[in-house]
Tab-separated table of C-alpha atoms and ligand atoms in Angstrom:
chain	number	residue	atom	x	y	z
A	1	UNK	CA	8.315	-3.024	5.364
A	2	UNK	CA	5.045	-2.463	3.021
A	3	UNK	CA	3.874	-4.858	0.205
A	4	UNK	CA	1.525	-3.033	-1.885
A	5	UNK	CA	-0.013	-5.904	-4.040
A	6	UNK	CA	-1.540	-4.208	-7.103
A	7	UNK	CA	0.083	-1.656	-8.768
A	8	UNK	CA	-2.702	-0.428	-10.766
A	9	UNK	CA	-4.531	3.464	-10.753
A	10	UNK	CA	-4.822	3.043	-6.901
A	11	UNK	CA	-1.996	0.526	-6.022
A	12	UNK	CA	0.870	2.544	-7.679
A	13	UNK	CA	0.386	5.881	-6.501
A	14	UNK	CA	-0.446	4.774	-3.466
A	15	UNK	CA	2.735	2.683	-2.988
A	16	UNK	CA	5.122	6.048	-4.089
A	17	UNK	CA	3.278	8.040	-1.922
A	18	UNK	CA	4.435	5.714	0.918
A	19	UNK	CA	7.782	5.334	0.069
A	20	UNK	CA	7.937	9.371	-0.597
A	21	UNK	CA	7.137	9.683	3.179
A	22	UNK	CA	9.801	7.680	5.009
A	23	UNK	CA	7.797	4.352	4.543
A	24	UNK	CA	10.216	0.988	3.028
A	25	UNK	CA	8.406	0.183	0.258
A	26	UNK	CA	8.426	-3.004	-1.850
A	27	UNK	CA	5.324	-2.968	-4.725
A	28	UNK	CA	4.287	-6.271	-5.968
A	29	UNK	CA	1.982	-7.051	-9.451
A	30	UNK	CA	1.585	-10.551	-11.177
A	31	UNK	CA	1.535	-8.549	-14.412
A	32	UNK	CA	4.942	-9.226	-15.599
A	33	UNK	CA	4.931	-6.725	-18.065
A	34	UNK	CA	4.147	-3.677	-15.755
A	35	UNK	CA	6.619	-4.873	-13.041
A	36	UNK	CA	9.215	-4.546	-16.445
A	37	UNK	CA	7.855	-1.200	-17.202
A	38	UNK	CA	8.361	-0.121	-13.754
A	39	UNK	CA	11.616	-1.390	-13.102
A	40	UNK	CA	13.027	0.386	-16.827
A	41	UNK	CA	12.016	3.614	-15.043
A	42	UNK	CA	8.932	4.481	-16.483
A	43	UNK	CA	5.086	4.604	-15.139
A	44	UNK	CA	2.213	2.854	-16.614
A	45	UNK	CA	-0.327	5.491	-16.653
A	46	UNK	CA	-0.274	8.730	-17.187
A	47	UNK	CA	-1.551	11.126	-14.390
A	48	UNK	CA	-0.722	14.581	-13.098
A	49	UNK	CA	2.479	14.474	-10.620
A	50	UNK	CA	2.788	10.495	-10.748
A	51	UNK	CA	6.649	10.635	-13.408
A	52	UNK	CA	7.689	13.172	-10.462
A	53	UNK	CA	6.424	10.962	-7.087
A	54	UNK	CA	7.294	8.115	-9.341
A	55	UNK	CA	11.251	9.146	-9.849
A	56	UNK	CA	10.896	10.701	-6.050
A	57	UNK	CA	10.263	7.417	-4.869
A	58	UNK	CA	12.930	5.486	-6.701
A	59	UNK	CA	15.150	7.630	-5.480
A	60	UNK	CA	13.897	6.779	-1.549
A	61	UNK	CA	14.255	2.985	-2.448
A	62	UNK	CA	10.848	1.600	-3.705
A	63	UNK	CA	11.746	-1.818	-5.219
A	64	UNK	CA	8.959	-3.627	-7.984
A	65	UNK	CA	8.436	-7.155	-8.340
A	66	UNK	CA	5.923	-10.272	-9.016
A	67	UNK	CA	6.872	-11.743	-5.842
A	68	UNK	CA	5.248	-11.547	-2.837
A	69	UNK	CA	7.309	-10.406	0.080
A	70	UNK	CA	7.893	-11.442	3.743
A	71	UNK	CA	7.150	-8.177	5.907
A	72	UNK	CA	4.572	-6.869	8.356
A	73	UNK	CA	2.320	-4.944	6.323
A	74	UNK	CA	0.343	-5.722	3.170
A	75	UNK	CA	-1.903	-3.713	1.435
A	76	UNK	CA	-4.227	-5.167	-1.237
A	77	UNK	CA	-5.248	-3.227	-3.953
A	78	UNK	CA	-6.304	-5.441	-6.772
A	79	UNK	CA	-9.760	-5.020	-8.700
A	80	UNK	CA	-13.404	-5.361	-7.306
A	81	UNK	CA	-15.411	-5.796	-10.671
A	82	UNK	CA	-19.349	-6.608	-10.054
A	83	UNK	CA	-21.380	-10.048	-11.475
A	84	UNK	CA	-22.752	-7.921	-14.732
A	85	UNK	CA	-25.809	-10.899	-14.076
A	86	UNK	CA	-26.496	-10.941	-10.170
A	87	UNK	CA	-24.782	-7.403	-9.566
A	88	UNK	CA	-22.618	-9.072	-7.099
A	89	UNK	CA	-19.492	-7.585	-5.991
A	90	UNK	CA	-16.827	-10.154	-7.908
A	91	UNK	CA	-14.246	-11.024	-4.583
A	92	UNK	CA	-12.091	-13.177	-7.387
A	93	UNK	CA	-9.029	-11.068	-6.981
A	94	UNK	CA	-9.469	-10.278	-3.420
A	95	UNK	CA	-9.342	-13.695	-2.506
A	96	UNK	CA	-6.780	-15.024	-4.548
A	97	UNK	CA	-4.373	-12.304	-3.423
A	98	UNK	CA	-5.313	-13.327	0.492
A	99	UNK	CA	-4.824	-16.845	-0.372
A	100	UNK	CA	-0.865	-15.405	-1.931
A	101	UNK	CA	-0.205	-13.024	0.874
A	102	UNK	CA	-1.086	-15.802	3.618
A	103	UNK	CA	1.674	-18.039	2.267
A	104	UNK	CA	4.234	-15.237	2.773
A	105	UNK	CA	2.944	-13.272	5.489
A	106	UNK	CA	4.428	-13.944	9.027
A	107	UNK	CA	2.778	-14.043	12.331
A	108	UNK	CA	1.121	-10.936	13.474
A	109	UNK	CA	1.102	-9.526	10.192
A	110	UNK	CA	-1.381	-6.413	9.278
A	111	UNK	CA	-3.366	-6.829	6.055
A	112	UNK	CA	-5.020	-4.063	4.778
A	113	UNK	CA	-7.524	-4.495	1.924
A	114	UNK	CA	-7.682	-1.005	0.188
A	115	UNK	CA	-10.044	-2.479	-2.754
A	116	UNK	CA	-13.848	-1.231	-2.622
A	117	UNK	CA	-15.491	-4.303	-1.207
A	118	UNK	CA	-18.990	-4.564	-0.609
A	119	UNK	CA	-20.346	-4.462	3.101
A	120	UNK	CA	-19.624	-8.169	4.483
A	121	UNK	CA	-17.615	-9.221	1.514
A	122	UNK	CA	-14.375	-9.259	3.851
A	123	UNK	CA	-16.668	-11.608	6.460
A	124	UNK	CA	-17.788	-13.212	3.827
A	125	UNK	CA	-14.689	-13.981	1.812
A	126	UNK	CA	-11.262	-13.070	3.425
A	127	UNK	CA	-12.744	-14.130	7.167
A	128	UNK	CA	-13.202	-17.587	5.734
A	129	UNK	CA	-9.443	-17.937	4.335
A	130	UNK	CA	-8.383	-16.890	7.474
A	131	UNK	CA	-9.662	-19.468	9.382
A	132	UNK	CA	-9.445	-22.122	7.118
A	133	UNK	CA	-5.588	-21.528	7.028
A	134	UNK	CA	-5.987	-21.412	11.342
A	135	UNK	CA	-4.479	-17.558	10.749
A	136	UNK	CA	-6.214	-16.040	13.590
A	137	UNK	CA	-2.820	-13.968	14.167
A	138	UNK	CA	-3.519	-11.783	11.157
A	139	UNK	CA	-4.591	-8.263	11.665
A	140	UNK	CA	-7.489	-7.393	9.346
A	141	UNK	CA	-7.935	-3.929	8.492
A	142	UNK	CA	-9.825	-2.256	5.009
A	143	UNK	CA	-8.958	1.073	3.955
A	144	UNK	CA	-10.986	1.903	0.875
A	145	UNK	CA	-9.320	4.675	-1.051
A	146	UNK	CA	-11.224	7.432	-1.907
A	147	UNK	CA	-8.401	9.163	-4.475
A	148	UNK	CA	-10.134	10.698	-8.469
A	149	UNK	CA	-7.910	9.746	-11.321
A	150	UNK	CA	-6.692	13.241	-12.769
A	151	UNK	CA	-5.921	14.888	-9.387
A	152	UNK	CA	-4.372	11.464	-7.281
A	153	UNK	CA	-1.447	12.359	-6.177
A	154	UNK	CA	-2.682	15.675	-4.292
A	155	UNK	CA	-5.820	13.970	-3.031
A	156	UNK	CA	-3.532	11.053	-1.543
A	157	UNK	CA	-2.105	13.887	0.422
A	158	UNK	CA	-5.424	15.944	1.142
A	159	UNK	CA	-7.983	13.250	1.417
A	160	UNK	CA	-9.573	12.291	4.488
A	161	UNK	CA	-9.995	8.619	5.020
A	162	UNK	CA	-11.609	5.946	6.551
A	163	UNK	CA	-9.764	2.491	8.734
A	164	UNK	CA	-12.061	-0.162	9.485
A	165	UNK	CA	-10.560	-2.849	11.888
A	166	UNK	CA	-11.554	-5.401	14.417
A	167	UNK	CA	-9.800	-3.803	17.075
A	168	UNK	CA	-9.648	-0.207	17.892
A	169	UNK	CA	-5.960	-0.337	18.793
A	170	UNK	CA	-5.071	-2.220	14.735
A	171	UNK	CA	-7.274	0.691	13.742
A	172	UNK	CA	-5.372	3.337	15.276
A	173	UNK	CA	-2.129	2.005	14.713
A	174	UNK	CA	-2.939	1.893	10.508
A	175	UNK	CA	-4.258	5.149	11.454
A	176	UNK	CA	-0.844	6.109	12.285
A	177	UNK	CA	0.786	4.529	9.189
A	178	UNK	CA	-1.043	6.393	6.918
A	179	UNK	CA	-1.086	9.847	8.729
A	180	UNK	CA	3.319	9.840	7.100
A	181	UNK	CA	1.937	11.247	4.534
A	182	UNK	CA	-2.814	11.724	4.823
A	183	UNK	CA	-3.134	15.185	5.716
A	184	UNK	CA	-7.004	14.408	5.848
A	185	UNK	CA	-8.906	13.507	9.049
A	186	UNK	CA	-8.329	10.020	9.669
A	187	UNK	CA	-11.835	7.925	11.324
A	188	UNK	CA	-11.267	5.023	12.603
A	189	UNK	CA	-14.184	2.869	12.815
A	190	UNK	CA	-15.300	-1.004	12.539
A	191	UNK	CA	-14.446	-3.182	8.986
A	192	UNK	CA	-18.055	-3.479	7.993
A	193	UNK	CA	-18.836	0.184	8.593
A	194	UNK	CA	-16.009	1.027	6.760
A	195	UNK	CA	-16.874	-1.350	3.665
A	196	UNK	CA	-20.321	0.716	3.339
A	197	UNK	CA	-19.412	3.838	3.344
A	198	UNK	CA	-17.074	3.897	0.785
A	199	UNK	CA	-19.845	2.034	-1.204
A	200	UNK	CA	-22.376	4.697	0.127
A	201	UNK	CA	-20.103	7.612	-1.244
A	202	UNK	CA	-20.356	6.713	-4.337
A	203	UNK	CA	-23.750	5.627	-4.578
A	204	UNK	CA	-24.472	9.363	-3.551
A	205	UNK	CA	-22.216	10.369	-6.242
A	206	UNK	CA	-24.088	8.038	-8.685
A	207	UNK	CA	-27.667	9.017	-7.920
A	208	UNK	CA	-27.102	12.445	-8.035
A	209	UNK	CA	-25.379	12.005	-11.516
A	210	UNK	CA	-28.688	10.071	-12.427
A	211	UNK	CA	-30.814	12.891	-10.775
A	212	UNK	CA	-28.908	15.674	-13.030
A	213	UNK	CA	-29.306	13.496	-15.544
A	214	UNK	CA	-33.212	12.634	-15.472
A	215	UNK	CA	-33.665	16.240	-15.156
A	216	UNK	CA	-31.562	17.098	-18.447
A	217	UNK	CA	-34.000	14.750	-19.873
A	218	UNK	CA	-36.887	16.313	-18.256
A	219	UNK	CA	-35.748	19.999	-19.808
A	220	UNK	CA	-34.843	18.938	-23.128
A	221	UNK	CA	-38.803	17.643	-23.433
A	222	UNK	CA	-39.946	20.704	-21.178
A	223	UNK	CA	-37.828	23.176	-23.626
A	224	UNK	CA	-35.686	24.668	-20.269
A	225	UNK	CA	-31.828	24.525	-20.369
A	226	UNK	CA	-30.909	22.956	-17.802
A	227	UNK	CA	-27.329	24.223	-16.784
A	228	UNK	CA	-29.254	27.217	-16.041
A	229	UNK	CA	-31.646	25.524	-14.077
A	230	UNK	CA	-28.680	23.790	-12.340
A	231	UNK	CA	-26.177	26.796	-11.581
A	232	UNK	CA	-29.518	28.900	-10.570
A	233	UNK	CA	-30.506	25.778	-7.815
A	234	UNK	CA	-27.536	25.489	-6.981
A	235	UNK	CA	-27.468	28.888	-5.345
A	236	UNK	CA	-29.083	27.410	-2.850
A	237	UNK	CA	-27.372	26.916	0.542
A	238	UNK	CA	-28.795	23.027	0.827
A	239	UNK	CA	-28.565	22.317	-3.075
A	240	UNK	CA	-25.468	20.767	-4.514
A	241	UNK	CA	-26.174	19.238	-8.086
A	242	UNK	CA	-23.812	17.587	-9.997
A	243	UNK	CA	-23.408	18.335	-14.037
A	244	UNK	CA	-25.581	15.651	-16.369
A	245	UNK	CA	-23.560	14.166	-19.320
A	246	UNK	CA	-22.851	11.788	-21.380
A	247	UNK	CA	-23.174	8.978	-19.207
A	248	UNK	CA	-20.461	7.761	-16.156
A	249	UNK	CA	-17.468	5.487	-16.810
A	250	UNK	CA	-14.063	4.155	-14.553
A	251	UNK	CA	-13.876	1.753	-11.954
A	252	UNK	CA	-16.325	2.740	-9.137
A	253	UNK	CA	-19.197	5.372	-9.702
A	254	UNK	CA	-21.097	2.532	-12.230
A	255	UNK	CA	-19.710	-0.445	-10.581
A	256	UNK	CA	-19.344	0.006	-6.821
A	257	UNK	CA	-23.284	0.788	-6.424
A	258	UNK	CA	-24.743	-1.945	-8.105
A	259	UNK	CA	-22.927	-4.212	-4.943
A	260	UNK	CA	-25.916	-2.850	-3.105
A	261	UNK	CA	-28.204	-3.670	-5.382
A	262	UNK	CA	-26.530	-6.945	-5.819
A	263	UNK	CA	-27.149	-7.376	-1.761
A	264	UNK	CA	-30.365	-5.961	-1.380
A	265	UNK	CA	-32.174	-6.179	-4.245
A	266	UNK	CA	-35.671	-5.843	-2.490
A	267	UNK	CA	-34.705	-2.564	-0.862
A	268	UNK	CA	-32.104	-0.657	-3.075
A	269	UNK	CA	-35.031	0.094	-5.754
A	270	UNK	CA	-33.390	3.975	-6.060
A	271	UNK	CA	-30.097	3.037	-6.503
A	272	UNK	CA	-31.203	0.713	-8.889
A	273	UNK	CA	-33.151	3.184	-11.290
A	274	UNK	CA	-29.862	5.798	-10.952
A	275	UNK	CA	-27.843	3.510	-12.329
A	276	UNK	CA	-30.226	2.639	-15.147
A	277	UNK	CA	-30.629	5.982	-15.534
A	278	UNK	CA	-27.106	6.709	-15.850
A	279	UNK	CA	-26.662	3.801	-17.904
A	280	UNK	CA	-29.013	5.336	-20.634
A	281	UNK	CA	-26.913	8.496	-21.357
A	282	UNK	CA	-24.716	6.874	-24.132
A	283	UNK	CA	-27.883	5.714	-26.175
A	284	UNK	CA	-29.878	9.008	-25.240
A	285	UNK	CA	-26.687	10.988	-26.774
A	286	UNK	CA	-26.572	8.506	-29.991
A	287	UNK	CA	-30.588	9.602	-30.588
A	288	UNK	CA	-29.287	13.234	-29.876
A	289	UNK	CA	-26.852	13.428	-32.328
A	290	UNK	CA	-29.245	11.264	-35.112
A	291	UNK	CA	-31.455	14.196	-34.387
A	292	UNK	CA	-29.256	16.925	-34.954
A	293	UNK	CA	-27.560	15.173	-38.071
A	294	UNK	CA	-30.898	15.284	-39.405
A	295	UNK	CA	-32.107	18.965	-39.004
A	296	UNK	CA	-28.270	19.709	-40.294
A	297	UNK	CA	-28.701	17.667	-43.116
A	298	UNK	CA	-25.958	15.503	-42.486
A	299	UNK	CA	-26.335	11.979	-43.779
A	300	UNK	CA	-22.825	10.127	-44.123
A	301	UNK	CA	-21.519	9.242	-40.093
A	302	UNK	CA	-18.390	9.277	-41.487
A	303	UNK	CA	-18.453	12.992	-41.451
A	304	UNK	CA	-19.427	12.747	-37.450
A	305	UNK	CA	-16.249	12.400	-35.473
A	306	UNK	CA	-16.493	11.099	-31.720
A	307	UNK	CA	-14.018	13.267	-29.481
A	308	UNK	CA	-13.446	11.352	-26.169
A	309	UNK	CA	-12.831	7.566	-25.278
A	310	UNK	CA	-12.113	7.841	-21.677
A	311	UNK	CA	-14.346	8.366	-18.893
A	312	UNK	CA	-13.322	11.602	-17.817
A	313	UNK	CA	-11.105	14.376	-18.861
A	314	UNK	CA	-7.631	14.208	-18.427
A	315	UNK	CA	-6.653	10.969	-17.682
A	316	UNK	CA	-5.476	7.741	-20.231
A	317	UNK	CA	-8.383	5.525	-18.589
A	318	UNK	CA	-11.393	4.118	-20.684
A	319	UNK	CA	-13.149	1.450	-18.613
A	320	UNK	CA	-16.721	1.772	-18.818
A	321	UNK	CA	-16.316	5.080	-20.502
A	322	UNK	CA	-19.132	6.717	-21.749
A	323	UNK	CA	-18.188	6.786	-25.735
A	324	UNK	CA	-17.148	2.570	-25.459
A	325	UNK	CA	-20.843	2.014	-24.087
A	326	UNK	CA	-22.022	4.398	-27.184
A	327	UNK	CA	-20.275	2.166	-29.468
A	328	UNK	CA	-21.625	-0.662	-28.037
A	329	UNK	CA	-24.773	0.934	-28.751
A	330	UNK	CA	-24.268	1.474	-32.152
A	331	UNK	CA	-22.924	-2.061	-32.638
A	332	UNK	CA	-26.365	-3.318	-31.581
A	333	UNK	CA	-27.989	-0.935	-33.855
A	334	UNK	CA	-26.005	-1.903	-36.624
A	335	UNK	CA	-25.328	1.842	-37.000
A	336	UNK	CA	-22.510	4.753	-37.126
A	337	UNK	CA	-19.703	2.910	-36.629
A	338	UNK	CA	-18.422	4.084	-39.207
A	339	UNK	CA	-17.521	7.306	-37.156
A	340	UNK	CA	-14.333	8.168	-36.747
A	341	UNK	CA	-13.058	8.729	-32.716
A	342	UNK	CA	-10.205	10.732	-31.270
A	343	UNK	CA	-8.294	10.731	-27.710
A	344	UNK	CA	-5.852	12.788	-27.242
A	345	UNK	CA	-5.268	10.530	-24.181
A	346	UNK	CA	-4.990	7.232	-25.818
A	347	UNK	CA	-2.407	6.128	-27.819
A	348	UNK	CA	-2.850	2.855	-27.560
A	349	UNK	CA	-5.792	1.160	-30.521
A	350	UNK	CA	-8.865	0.661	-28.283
A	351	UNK	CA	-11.420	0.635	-30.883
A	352	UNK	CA	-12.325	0.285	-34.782
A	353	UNK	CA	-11.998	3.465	-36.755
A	354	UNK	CA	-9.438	4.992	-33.867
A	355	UNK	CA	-7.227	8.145	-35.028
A	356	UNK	CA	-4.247	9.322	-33.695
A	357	UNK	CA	-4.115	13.259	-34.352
A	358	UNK	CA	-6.600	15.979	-34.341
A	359	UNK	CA	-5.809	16.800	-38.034
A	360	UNK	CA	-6.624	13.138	-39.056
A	361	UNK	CA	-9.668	13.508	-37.060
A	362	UNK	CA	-11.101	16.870	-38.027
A	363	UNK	CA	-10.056	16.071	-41.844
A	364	UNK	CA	-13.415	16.431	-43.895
A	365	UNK	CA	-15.823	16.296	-40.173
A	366	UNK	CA	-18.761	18.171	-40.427
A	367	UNK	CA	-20.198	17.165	-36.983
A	368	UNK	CA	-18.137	16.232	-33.886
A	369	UNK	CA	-20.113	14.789	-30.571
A	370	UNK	CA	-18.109	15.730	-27.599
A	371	UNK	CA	-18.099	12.965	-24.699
A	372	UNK	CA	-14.708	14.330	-23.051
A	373	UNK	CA	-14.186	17.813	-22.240
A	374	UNK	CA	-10.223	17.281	-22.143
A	375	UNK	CA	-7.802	20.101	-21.960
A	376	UNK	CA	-6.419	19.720	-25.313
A	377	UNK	CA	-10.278	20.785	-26.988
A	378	UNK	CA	-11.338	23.430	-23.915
A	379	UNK	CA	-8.168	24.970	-23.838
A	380	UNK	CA	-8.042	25.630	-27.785
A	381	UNK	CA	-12.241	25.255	-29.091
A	382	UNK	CA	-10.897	27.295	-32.173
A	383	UNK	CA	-10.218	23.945	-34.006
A	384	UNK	CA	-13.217	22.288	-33.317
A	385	UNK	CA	-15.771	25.266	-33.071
A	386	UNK	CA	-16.330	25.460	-36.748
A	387	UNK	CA	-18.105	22.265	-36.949
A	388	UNK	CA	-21.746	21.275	-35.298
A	389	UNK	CA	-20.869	20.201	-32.060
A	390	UNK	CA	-23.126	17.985	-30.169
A	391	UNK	CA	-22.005	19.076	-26.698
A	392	UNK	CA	-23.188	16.266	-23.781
A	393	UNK	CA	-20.415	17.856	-21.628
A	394	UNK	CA	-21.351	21.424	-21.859
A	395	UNK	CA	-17.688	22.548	-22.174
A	396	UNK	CA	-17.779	23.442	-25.373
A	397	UNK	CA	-19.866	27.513	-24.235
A	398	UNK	CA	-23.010	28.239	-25.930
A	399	UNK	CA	-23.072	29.201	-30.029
A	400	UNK	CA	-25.755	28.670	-33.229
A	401	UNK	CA	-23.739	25.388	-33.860
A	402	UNK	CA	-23.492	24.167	-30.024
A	403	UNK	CA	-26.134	21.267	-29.446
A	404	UNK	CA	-26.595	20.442	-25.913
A	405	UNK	CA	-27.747	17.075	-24.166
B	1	LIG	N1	-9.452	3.636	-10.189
B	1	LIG	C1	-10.094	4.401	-9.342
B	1	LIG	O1	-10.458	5.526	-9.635
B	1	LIG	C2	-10.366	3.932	-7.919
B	1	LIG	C3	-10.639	4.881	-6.924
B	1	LIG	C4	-10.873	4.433	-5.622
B	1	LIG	C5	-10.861	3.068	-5.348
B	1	LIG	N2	-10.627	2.173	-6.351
B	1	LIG	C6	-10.598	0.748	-6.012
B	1	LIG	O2	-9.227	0.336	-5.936
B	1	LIG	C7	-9.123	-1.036	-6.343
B	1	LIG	C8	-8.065	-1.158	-7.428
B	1	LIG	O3	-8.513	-0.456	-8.568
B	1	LIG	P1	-7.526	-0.010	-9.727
B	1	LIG	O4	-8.268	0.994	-10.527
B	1	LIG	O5	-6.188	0.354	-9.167
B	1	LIG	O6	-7.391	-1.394	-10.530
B	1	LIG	P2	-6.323	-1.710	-11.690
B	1	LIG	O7	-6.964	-2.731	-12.544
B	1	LIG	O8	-5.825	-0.440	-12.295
B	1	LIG	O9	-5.092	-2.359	-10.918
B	1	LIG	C9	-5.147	-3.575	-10.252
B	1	LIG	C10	-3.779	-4.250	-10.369
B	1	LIG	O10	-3.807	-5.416	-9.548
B	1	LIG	C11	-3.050	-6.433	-10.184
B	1	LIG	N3	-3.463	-7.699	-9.578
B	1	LIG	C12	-4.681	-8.294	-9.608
B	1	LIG	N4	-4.681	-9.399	-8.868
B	1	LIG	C13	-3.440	-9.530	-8.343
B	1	LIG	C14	-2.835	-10.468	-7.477
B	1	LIG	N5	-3.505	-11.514	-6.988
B	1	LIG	N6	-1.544	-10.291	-7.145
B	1	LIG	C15	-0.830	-9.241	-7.651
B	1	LIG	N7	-1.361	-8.314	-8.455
B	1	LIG	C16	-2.659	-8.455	-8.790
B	1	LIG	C17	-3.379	-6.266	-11.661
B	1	LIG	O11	-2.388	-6.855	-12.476
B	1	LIG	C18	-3.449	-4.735	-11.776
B	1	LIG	O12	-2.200	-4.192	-12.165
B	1	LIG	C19	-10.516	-1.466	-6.789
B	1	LIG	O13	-11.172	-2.109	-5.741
B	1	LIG	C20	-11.211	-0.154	-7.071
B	1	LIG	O14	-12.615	-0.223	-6.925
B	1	LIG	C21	-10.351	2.567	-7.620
């Protein structure tokens, strides 16, 4: 039997998938509540394919609870935030679900730690519980997930992945477990290894965000547009860049690469100004759209709606999105918040002047700044195209009243 412990974005999907592919399944979460919502039939998050996986792997027996469970294999999927002061990875949750799984776990059993970690943080921290608790038997293995929110449930399937373990054989044998239902190339490879190059991925992913994004900056002063300049490089064989925006949100692109930072903060200088980089976006779109409520003569932010509160299209999740670090922006300059904002997405109040239709929104809005290029506006611009549009996204096509980044 499988414990999944953390049923979050990662720990949920990951746990149906499991029990979907011949796997007994038992998922365990200290938050009351969701293990409630789960057991009345109904997911916690709303994703493409989860309600179907989710009732598919009722069906094969997947069981929810708050208790931890005696069987051979755990997998830990609980949060990894980073030390906003020291950029440290934050092992709180890794180590206190260890500490739980160790009191059930039997001899010989295989614990997998699926959170991002930073590389050593399972030497560091888990290594140490271990041995303190004279658990040598345990079988450590990390298997960072690599999955995007808004296409999970295929990528579980398609991904490759990566097992770090101790010993080959442990390796190959997770290997195995997870080949029920990875399609992907499976490397097997040692725990620390492992731990950086999930932390390496995105990194890459992060600086070349930042990169796109310095040069939208650079083109905007220079008087170039820089999609074109993009999409033209791009032709390139060797050139791959990624799309500049608003700024980058969820759980890993800004938080997994400041753990290297955190580490080596003599060395990882160019990770360091990527991030920063990134991290300027929301503030450089605020001065965008002052500037463009100025040349259009608009005055009153209450007739400039924000459309977007999550970090990417798509999906229901806003942590470190883009538009809440904008607010926070305008909180500290005491300005605009008295403009309105709209997510299709989110139904649930996540911040001060929050509406919960598109008519309510668009009601009376002259101006409308675009941080999520969701469905709902792409797939029907008609409502929304005969306002200014301040466009950070560029999904919004090209037009006298289109601003762009
Ligand atoms: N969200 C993503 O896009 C993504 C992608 C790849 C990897 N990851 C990594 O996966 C890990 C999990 O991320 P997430 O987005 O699923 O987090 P999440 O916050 O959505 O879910 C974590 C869950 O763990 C539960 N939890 C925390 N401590 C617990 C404990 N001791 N015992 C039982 N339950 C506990 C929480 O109640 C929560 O439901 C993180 O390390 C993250 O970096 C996330």
């Amino acid at each position: 039997m499988i414990n999944v412990i953390g049923l979050g974005y990662i720990g949920l999907p990951t746990a149906l998938m499991m029990a979907t592919h011949g796997l007994e399944v038992v998922g365990t979460d200290y938050n009351e509540d969701l293990v409630a919502t789960l057991n009345d039939g109904k997911t916690t998050f709303k994703e493409d394919g989860l309600d179907d996986l989710f009732d598919a792997a009722l069906k094969a027996g997947i069981k929810f609870t708050t208790e931890y469970q005696v069987c051979d294999t755990y997998v830990i999927s609980v949060p990894t935030p980073y030390d906003k002061i020291d950029k440290k990875i934050d092992p709180c949750y890794v180590v206190s679900a260890t500490n739980t799984v160790l009191d059930a776990a039997p001899t010989g059993a295989t614990l997998i730690i699926e959170s991002t970690v930073s590389p050593g943080t399972i030497d560091r921290f888990v290594r140490p519980i271990l041995s303190e608790r004279n658990r040598g038997d345990v079988r450590l293995v990390h298997a960072p997930e690599r999955i995007i929110p808004g296409d999970m449930v295929k990528e579980l399937l398609h991904n490759n992945r990566t097992i770090g373990a101790d010993d080959p054989e442990v390796g190959e044998s997770v290997a195995e477990l997870y080949a029920n239902f990875c399609q992907g190339e499976i490397s097997v490879t040692d725990i620390r290894t492992a731990e950086m190059t999930k932390v390496v991925e995105n990194t890459f992913r992060a600086i070349n965000i930042a990169f796109s994004n310095e040069l939208a900056k650079i083109c905007r002063v220079g008087g170039m547009d820089v999609s074109e300049v993009i999409r033209i490089s791009n032709k390139h064989p060797r050139v791959n860049i990624l799309q500049p925006g608003p700024g980058v949100g969820g759980h890993c692109i800004p938080v997994d690469p400041w753990f290297l930072v955190g580490d080596y903060p003599e060395t990882a200088n160019f990770i360091r100004m990527a991030l920063q980089t990134n991290a300027s976006m929301p503030e450089y779109v605020l001065e965008r759209a002052f500037e463009v409520m100025k040349k259009e003569g608009i005055d009153n932010p209450e007739k400039v709606g924000i459309y977007g509160l999550t970090y990417k299209e798509d999906v229901d999740d806003v942590r470190e999105s883009p538009t809440l670090q904008m607010l926070e922006s305008m909180d500290i300059h005491l300005c605009g918040s008295s403009m309105r904002v709209y997510d299709p997405w989110v139904e649930r109040d996540e911040v001060a002047n929050q509406v919960h239709s598109v008519d309510e929104f668009l009601e009376g809005l002259e101006m409308i700044i675009v941080m999520v290029g969701h469905s709902q506006l792409k797939d029907d611009l008609s409502a929304f195209e005969d306002r200014i549009l301040l466009d950070p996204r560029n999904v919004c096509g090209d037009g006298e009243n289109i601003y762009k980044l």
